[in-house]
Short mmCIF file of C-alpha atoms in Angstrom, two decimals:
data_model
loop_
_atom_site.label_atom_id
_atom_site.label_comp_id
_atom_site.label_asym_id
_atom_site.label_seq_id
_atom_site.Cartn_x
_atom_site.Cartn_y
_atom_site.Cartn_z
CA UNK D 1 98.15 -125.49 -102.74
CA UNK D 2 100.13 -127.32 -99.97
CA UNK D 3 99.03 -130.37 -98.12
CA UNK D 4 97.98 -128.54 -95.06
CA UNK D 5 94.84 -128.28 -93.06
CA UNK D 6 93.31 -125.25 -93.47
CA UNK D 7 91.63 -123.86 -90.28
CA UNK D 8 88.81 -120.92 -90.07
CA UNK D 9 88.10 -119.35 -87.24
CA UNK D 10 85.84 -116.00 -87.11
CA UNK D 11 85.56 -112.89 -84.49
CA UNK D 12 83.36 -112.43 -82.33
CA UNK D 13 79.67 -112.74 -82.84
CA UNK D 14 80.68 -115.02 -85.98
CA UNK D 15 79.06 -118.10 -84.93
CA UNK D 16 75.58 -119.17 -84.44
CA UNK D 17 74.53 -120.45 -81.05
CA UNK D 18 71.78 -122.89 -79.91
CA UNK D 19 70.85 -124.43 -76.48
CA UNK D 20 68.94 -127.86 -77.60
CA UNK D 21 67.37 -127.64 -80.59
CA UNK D 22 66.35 -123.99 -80.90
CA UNK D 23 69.17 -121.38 -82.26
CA UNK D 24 69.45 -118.37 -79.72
CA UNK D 25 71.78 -116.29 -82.34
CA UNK D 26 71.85 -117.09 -85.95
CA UNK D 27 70.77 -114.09 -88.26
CA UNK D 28 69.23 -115.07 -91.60
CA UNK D 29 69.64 -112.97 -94.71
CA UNK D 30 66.69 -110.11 -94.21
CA UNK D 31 66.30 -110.51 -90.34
CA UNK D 32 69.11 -108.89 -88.29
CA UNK D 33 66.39 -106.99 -86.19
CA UNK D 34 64.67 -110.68 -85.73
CA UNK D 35 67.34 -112.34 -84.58
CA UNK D 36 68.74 -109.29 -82.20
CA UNK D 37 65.17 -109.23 -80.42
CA UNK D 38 65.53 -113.28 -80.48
CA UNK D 39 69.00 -112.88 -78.87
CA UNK D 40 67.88 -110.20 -76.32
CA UNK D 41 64.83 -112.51 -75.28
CA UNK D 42 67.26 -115.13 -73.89
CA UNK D 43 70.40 -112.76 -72.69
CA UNK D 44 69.67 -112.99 -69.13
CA UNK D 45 69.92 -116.71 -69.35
CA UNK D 46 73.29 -116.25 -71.65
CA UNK D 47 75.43 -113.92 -68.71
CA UNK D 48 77.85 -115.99 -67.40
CA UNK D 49 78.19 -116.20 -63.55
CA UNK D 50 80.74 -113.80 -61.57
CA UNK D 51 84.20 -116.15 -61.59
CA UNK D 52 83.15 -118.73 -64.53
CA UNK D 53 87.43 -118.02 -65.44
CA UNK D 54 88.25 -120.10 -68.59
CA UNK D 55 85.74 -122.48 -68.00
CA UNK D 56 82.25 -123.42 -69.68
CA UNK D 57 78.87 -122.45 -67.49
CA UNK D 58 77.26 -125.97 -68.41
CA UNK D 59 73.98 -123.96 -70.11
CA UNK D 60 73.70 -126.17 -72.52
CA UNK D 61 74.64 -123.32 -74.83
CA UNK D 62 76.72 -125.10 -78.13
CA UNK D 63 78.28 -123.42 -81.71
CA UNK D 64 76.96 -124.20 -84.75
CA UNK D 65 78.20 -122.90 -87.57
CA UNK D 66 80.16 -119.98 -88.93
CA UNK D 67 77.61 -116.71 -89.99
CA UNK D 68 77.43 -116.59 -93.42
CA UNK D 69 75.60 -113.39 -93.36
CA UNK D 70 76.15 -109.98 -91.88
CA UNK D 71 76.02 -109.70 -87.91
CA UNK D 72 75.77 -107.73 -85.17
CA UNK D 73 74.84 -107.40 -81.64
CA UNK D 74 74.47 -104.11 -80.47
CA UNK D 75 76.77 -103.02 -77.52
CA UNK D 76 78.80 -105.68 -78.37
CA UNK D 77 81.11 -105.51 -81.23
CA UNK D 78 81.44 -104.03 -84.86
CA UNK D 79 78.84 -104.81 -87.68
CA UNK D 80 80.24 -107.60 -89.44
CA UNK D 81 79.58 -109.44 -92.93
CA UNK D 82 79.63 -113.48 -93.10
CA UNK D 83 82.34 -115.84 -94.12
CA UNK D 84 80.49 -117.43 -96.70
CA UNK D 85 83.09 -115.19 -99.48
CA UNK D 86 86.38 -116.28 -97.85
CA UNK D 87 84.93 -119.89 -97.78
CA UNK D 88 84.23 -119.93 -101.63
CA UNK D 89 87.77 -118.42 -101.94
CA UNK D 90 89.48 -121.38 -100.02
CA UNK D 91 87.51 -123.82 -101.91
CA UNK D 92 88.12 -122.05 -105.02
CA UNK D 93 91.86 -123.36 -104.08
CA UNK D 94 90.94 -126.79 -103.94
CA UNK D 95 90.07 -127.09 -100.37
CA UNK D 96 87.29 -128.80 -99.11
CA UNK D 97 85.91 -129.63 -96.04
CA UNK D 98 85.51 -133.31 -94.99
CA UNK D 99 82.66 -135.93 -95.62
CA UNK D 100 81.19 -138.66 -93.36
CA UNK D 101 83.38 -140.75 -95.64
CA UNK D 102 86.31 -138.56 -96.29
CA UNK D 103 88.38 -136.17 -94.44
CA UNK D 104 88.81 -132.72 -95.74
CA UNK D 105 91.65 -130.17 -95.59
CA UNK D 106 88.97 -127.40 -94.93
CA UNK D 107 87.75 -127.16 -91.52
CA UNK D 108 85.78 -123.85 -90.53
CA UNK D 109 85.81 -123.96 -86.72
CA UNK D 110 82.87 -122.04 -84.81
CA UNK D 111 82.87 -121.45 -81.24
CA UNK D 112 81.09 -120.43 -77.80
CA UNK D 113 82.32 -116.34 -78.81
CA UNK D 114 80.78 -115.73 -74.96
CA UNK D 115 84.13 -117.66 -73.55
CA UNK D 116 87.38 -117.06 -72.84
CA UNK D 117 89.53 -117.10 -75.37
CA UNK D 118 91.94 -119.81 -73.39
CA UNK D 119 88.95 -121.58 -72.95
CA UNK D 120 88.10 -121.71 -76.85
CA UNK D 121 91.71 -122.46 -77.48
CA UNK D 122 91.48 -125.39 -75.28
CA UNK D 123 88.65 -126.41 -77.08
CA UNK D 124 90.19 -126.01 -80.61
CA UNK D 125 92.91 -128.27 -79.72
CA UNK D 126 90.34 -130.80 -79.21
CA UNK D 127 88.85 -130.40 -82.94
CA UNK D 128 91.76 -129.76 -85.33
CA UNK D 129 94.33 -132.47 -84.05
CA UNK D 130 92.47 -134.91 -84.15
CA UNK D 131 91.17 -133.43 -87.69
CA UNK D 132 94.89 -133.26 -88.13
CA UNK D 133 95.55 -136.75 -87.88
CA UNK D 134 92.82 -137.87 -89.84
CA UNK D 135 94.12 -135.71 -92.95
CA UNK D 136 97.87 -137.22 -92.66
CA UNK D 137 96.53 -140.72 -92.40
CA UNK D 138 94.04 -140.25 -95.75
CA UNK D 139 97.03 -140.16 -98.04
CA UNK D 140 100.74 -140.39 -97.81
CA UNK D 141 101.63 -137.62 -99.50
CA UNK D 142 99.62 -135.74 -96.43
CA UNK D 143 101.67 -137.29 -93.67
CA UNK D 144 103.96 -134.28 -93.20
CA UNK D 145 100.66 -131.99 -93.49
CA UNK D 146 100.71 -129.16 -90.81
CA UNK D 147 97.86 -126.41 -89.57
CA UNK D 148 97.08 -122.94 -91.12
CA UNK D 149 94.88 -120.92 -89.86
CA UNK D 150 92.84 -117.88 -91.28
CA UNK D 151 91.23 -115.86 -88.53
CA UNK D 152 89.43 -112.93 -88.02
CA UNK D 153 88.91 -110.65 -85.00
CA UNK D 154 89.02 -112.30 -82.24
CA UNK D 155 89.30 -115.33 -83.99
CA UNK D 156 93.61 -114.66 -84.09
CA UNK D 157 93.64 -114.30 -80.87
CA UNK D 158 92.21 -117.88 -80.02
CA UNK D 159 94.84 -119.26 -82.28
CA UNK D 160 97.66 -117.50 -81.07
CA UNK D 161 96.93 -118.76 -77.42
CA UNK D 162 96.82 -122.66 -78.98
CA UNK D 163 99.48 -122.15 -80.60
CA UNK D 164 101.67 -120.72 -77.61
CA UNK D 165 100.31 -122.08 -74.84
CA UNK D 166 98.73 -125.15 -75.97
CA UNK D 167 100.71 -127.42 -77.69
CA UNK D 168 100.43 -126.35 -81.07
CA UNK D 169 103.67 -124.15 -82.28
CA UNK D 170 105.11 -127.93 -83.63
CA UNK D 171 102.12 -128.17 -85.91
CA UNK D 172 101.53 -125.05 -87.10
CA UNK D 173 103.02 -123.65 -90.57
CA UNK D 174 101.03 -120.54 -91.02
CA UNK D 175 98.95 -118.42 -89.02
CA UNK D 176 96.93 -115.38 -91.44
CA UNK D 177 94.84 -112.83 -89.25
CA UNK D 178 92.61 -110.77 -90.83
CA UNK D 179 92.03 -107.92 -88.55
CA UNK D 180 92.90 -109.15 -85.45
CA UNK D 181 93.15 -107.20 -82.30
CA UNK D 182 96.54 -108.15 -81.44
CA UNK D 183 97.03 -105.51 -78.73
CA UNK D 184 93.16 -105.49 -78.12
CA UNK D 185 91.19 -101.99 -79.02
CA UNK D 186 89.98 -99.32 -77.59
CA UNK D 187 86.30 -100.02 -79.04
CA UNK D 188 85.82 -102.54 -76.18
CA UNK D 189 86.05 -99.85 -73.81
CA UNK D 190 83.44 -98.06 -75.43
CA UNK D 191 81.51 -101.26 -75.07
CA UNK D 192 82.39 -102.05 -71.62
CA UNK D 193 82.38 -98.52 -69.98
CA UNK D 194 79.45 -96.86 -71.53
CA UNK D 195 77.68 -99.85 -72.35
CA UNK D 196 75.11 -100.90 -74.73
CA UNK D 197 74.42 -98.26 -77.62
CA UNK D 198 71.61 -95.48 -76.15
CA UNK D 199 70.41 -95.27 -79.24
CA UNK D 200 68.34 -98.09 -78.86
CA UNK D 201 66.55 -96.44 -76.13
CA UNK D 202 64.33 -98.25 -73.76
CA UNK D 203 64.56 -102.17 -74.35
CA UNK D 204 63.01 -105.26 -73.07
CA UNK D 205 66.40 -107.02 -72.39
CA UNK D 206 69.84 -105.89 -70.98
CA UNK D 207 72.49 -106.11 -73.26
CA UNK D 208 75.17 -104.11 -71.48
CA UNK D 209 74.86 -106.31 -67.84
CA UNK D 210 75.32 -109.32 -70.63
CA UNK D 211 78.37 -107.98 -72.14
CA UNK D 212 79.85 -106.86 -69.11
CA UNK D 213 79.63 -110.75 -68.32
CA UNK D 214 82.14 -112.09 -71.23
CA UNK D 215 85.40 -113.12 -70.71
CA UNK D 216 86.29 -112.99 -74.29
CA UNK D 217 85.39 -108.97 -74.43
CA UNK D 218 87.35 -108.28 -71.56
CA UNK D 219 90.19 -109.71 -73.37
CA UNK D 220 89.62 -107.56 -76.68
CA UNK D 221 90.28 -104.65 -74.09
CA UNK D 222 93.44 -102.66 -75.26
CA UNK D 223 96.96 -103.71 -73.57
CA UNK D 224 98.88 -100.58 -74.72
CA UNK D 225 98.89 -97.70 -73.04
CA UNK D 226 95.63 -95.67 -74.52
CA UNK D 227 93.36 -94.00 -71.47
CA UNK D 228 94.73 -90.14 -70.69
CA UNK D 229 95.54 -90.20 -67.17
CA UNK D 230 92.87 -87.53 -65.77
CA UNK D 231 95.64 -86.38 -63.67
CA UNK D 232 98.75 -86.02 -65.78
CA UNK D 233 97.16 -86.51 -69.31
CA UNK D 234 99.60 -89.01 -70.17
CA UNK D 235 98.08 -92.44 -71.81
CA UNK D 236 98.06 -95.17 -69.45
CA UNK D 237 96.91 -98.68 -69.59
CA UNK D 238 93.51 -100.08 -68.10
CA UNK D 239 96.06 -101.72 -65.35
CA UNK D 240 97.80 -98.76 -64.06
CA UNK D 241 94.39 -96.72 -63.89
CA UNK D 242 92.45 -99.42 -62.28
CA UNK D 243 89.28 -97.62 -60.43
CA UNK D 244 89.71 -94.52 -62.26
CA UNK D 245 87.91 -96.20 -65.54
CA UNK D 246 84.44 -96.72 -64.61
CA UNK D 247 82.32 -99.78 -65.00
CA UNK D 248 85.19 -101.94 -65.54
CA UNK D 249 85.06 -105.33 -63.77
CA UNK D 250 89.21 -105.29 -62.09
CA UNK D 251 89.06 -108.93 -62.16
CA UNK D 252 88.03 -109.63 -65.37
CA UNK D 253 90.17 -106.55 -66.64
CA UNK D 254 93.23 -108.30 -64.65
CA UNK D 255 92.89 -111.57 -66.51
CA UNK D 256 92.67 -110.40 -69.52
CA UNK D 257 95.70 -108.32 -69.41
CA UNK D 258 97.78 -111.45 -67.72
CA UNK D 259 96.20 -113.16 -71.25
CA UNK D 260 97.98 -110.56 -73.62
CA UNK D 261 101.09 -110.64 -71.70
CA UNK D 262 101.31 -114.00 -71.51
CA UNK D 263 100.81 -114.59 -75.45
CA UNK D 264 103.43 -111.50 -75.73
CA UNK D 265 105.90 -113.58 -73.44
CA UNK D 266 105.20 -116.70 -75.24
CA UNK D 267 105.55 -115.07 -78.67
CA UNK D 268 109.11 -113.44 -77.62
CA UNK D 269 110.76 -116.66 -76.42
CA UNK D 270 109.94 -118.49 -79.69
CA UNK D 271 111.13 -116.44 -82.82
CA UNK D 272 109.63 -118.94 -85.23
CA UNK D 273 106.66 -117.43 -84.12
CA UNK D 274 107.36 -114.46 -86.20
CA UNK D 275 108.08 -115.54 -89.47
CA UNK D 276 104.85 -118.00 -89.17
CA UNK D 277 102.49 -114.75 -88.78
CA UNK D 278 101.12 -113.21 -91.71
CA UNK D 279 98.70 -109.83 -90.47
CA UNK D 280 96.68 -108.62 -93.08
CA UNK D 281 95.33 -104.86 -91.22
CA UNK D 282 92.90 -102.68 -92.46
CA UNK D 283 93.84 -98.73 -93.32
CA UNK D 284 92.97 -95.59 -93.78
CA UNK D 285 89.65 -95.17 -91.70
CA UNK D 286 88.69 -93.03 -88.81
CA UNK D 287 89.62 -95.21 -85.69
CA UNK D 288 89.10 -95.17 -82.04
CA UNK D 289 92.27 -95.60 -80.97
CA UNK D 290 92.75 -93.90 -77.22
CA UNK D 291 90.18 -92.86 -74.74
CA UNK D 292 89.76 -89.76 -72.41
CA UNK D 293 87.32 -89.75 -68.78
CA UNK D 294 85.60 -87.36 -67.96
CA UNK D 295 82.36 -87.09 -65.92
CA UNK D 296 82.20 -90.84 -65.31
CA UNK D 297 82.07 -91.42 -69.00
CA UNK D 298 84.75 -92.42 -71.57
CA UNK D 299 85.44 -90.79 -74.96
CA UNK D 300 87.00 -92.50 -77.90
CA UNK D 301 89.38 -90.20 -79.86
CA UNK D 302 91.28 -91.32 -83.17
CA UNK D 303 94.73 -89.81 -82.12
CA UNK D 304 98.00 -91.34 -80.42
CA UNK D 305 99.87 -88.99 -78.96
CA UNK D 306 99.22 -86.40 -81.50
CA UNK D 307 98.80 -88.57 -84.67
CA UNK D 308 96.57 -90.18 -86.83
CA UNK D 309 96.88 -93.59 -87.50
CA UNK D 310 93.61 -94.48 -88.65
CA UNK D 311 93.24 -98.52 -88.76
CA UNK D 312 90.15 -100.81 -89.88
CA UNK D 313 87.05 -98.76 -88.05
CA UNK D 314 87.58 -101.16 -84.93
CA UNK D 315 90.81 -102.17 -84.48
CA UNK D 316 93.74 -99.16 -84.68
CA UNK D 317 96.57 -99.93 -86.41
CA UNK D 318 99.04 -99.32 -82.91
CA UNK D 319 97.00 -102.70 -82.49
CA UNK D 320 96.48 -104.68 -85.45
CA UNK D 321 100.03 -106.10 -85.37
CA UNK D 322 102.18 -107.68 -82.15
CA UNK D 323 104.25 -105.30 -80.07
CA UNK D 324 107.67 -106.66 -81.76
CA UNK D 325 106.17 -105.72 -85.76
CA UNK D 326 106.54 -101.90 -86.38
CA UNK D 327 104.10 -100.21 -87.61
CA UNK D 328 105.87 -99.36 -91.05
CA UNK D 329 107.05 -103.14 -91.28
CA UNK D 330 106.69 -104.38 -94.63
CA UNK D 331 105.35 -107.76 -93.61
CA UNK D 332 102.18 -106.03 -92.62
CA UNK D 333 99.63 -106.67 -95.91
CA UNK D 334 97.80 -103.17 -95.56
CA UNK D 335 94.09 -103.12 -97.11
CA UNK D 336 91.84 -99.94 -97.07
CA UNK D 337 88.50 -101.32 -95.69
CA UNK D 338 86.57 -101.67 -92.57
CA UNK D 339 87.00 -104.32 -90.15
CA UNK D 340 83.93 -105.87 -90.65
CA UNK D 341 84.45 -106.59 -94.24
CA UNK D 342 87.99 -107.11 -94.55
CA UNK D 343 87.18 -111.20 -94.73
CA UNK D 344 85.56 -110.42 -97.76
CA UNK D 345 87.40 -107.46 -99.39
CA UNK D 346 88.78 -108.91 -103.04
CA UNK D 347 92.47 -107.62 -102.05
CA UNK D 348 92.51 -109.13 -98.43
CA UNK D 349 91.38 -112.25 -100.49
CA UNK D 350 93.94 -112.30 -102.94
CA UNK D 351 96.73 -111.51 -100.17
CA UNK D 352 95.41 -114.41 -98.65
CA UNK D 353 95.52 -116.68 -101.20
CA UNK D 354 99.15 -115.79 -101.82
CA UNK D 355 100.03 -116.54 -98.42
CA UNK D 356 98.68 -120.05 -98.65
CA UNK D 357 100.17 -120.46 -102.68
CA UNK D 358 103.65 -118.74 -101.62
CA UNK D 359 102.68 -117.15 -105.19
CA UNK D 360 104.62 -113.80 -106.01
CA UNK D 361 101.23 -112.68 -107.55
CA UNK D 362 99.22 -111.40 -104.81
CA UNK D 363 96.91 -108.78 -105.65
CA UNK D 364 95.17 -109.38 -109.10
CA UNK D 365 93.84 -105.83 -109.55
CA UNK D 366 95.79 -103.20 -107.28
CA UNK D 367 93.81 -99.97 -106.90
CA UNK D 368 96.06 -96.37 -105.93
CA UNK D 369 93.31 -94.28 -104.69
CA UNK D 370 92.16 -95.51 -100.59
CA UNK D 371 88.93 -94.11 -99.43
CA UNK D 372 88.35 -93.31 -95.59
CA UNK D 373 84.76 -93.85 -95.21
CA UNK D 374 82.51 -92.52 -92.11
CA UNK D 375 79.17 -94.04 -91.12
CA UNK D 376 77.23 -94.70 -87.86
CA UNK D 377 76.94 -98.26 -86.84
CA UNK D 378 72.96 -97.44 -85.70
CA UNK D 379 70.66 -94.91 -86.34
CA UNK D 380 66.78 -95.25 -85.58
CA UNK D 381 64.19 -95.17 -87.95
CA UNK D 382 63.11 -92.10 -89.36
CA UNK D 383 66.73 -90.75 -89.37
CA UNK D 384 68.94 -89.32 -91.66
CA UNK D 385 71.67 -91.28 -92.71
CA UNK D 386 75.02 -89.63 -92.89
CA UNK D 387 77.62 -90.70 -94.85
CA UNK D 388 81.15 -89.34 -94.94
CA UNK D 389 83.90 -89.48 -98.05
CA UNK D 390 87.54 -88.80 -97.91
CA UNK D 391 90.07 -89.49 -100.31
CA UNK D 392 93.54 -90.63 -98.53
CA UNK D 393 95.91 -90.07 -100.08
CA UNK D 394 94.36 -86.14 -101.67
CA UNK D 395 93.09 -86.70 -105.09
CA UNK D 396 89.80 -86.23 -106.76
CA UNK D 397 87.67 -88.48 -107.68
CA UNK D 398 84.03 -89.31 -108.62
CA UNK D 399 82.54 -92.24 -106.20
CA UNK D 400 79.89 -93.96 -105.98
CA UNK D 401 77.65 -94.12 -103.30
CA UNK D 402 75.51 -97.02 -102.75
CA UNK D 403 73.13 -97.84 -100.07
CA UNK D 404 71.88 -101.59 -100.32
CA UNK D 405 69.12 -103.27 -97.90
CA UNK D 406 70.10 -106.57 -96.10
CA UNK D 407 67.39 -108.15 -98.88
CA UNK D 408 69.93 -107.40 -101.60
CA UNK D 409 67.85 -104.66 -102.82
CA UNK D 410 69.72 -101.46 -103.60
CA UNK D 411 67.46 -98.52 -101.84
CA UNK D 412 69.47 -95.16 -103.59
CA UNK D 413 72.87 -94.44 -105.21
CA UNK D 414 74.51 -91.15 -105.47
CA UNK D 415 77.79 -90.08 -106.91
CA UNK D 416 79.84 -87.65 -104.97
CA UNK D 417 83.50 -86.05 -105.60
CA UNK D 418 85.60 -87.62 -103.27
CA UNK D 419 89.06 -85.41 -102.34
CA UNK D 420 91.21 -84.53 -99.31
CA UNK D 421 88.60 -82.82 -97.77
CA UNK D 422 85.58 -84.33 -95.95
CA UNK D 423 82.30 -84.90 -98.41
CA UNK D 424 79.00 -85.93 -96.74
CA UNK D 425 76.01 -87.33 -98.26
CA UNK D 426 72.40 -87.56 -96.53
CA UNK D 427 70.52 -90.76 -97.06
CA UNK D 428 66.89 -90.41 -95.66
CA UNK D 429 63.78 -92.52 -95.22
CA UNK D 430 65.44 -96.06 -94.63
CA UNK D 431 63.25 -98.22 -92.95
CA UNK D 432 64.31 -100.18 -90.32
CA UNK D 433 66.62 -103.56 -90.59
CA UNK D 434 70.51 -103.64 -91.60
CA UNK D 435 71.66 -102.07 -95.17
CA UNK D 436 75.45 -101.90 -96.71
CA UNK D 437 77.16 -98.90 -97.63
CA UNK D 438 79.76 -99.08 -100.59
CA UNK D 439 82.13 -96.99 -102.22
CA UNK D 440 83.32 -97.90 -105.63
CA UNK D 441 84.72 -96.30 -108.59
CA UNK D 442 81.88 -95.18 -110.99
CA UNK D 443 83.36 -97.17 -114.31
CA UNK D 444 84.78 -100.45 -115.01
CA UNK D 445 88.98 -100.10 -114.33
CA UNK D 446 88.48 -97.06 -111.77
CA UNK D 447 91.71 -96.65 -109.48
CA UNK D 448 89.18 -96.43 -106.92
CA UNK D 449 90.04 -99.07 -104.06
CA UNK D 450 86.24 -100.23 -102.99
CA UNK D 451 85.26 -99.76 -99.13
CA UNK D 452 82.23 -101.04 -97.64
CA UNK D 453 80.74 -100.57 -94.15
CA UNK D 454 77.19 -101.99 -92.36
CA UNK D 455 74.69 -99.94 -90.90
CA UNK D 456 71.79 -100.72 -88.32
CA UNK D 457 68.55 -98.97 -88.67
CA UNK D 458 66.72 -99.57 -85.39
CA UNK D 459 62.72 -99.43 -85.08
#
């Protein structure tokens, strides 16, 4: 373990919110559908105004804490398991957050995930130099400490703009991403365009005139060239297309490209940037990854220009690294899960904790066979739940299939023959609330590499 301050910073959604005493968005184990419906009965008072730029509203609205169980808001983002595993593994490693009495080299940093991300990294400079400081001055052999952070999501994109832009390149030694977006992804469009998931049908609160609000989702939009031209066919970015993609706010859309190319410019002209970024992406599932209009609607598609890349479920893998890392670079720590568990898979673990050791031991128990697994994000109640199953890399094996309820209660298992072709499996009769789906070998030692996804069953 090195003396350095260890930073956390999660994606979007990852932090619980309050205005005064009352939390307006922290999900406790067993009530996602609670705190959705608690979060949708304040939304019109959470849209920021038209223009609020990198600035706060002054709503009173403050972070609390990092989730430590799965969340998701609907419209939004991707279904996404807590920190509370990644936490254990850091303090596993002897770091620990501070005391009223002593300061720690653990400091989990949650923040306002409605902002702009400049805003946030503004905001983070305020927290971990000071933090900083107080570390080197506890001991002397801590005086030369420097910052790491581990993000997620969006999380790596608020570091990378406080490290470029705000001061912090001279005190930062590492910066680990876990699935972040660095090119953005094509999922926000999704979000942005069509809007809110119809799924849900008719609700008491407008989710997709709130999202269409944030800053911060605007700037998860994807910077590489990914829409089909409805002229030409040729992929173009959201800038060159402007009015032709529906929905989108232009100014908001405008800033947040100026935002990735100013972190790419920033990036370029300081090459130590490079060899201080460690991207751990996730592989091998079905990913949106460009976008076709048609009809005043968009359509996510998983190819780029005639290939499938696959990525983590959200974020393709054309944008889980920076512009200047090829896609075959072998600095890229490659993990077969979804994006919304990667912070907790055992094998992203364990390539993080070599990062932060430097140890040439990085993953304990290596598994050869990758899974690509299919679910939907939301399906109502009464619903069948389909679940599809394809080995990667084309051999057979037996899987197992387990559906688990938010409680911790597991509701059915099934084992199903996974190979190179496509396997589905019905669930049926889930009541509604928020249930895992994993795939793991069937027997203790099992090549299988385990992949595990979350599911929304709305009422």
């Amino acid at each position: 373990m090195t003396t350095d301050l260890v930073v956390v910073l999660p994606g979007i959604t990852g932090s619980t919110l309050r205005i005064k005493d009352d939390l307006i968005w922290s999900p406790t184990p067993g009530a996602l559908l609670k705190a959705i419906k608690t979060f949708g009965g304040s939304v019109n008072a959470l849209r920021l105004p038209e223009g609020i730029g990198d600035d706060h509203p002054g709503d009173g609205v403050e972070p609390v804490d990092l989730m430590t169980d799965r969340h998701l808001i609907p419209g939004i983002w991707t279904p996404v398991k807590g920190y509370d595993l990644l936490l254990d593994r850091l303090r596993s490693l002897g770091y620990q957050e501070s005391t009223p009495n002593t300061p720690g080299n653990l400091l989990p940093v949650p923040y306002d995930w409605r902002l702009s991300n400049r805003y946030n990294a503004r905001r983070l400079k305020t927290i971990v130099e000071p933090a900083l400081e107080r570390w080197r001055a506890h001991h002397p052999s801590n005086s030369t400490a420097r910052l790491t952070f581990v993000c997620h999501s969006m999380g790596g994109l608020i570091a990378r703009w406080y490290i470029e832009k705000c001061g912090g390149a001279e005190l930062t030694h590492k910066l680990i991403t876990l699935g972040t977006p660095y090119r953005g992804a094509a999922k926000a469009l999704d979000q942005l365009v069509n809007g809110a998931h119809q799924r849900l049908g008719p609700l008491s609160f407008d989710l997709t005139a709130f999202a269409r609000t944030l800053p911060s989702l605007h700037q998860l939009l994807p910077e590489y060239a990914c829409i089909e031209d409805p002229k030409t066919g040729v992929l173009a970015t959201t800038t060159e297309l402007g009015a032709t993609v529906p929905e989108l706010n232009r100014r908001l859309t405008l800033d947040a490209m100026r935002f990735h190319t100013d972190l790419r410019t920033a990036e370029s002209a300081r090459p130590a940037s490079l060899t201080a970024t460690h991207a751990i992406v996730g592989t091998q599932q079905n990913t949106p990854t460009t976008a076709r209009i048609r009809n005043n609607s968009l359509t996510l598609l998983p190819d780029y220009t005639d290939k499938t890349l696959y990525g983590d479920g959200t974020v393709p893998l054309v944008a889980a690294c920076r512009a200047d890392v090829p896609m075959d670079s072998n600095t890229l720590r490659r993990v077969p899960d979804q994006h919304g568990n990667l912070q907790r898979n055992p094998a992203a673990l364990d390539e993080l904790e070599g990062i932060l050791t430097a140890s040439d031991v990085v993953v304990r128990a290596p598994r050869e066979t990758q899974l690509r697994l299919d679910v939907p994000e939301l399906i109502t109640a009464g619903e069948d739940l389909p679940v599809r199953l394809t080995s990667a890399k084309g051999s057979r094996n037996a899987v197992l299939l387990t559906v688990t309820h938010e409680s911790g209660k597991p509701e059915e298992t099934r084992v199903v023959l996974a190979g190179p072709e496509p396997v589905e499996a019905l669930f049926d009769g889930l009541p509604p609330g928020a249930y895992t789906v994993d795939a793991t070998g069937t027997r203790p030692g099992s090549p299988i590499a385990a992949v595990s996804a979350d599911i929304l069953v709305w009422d």
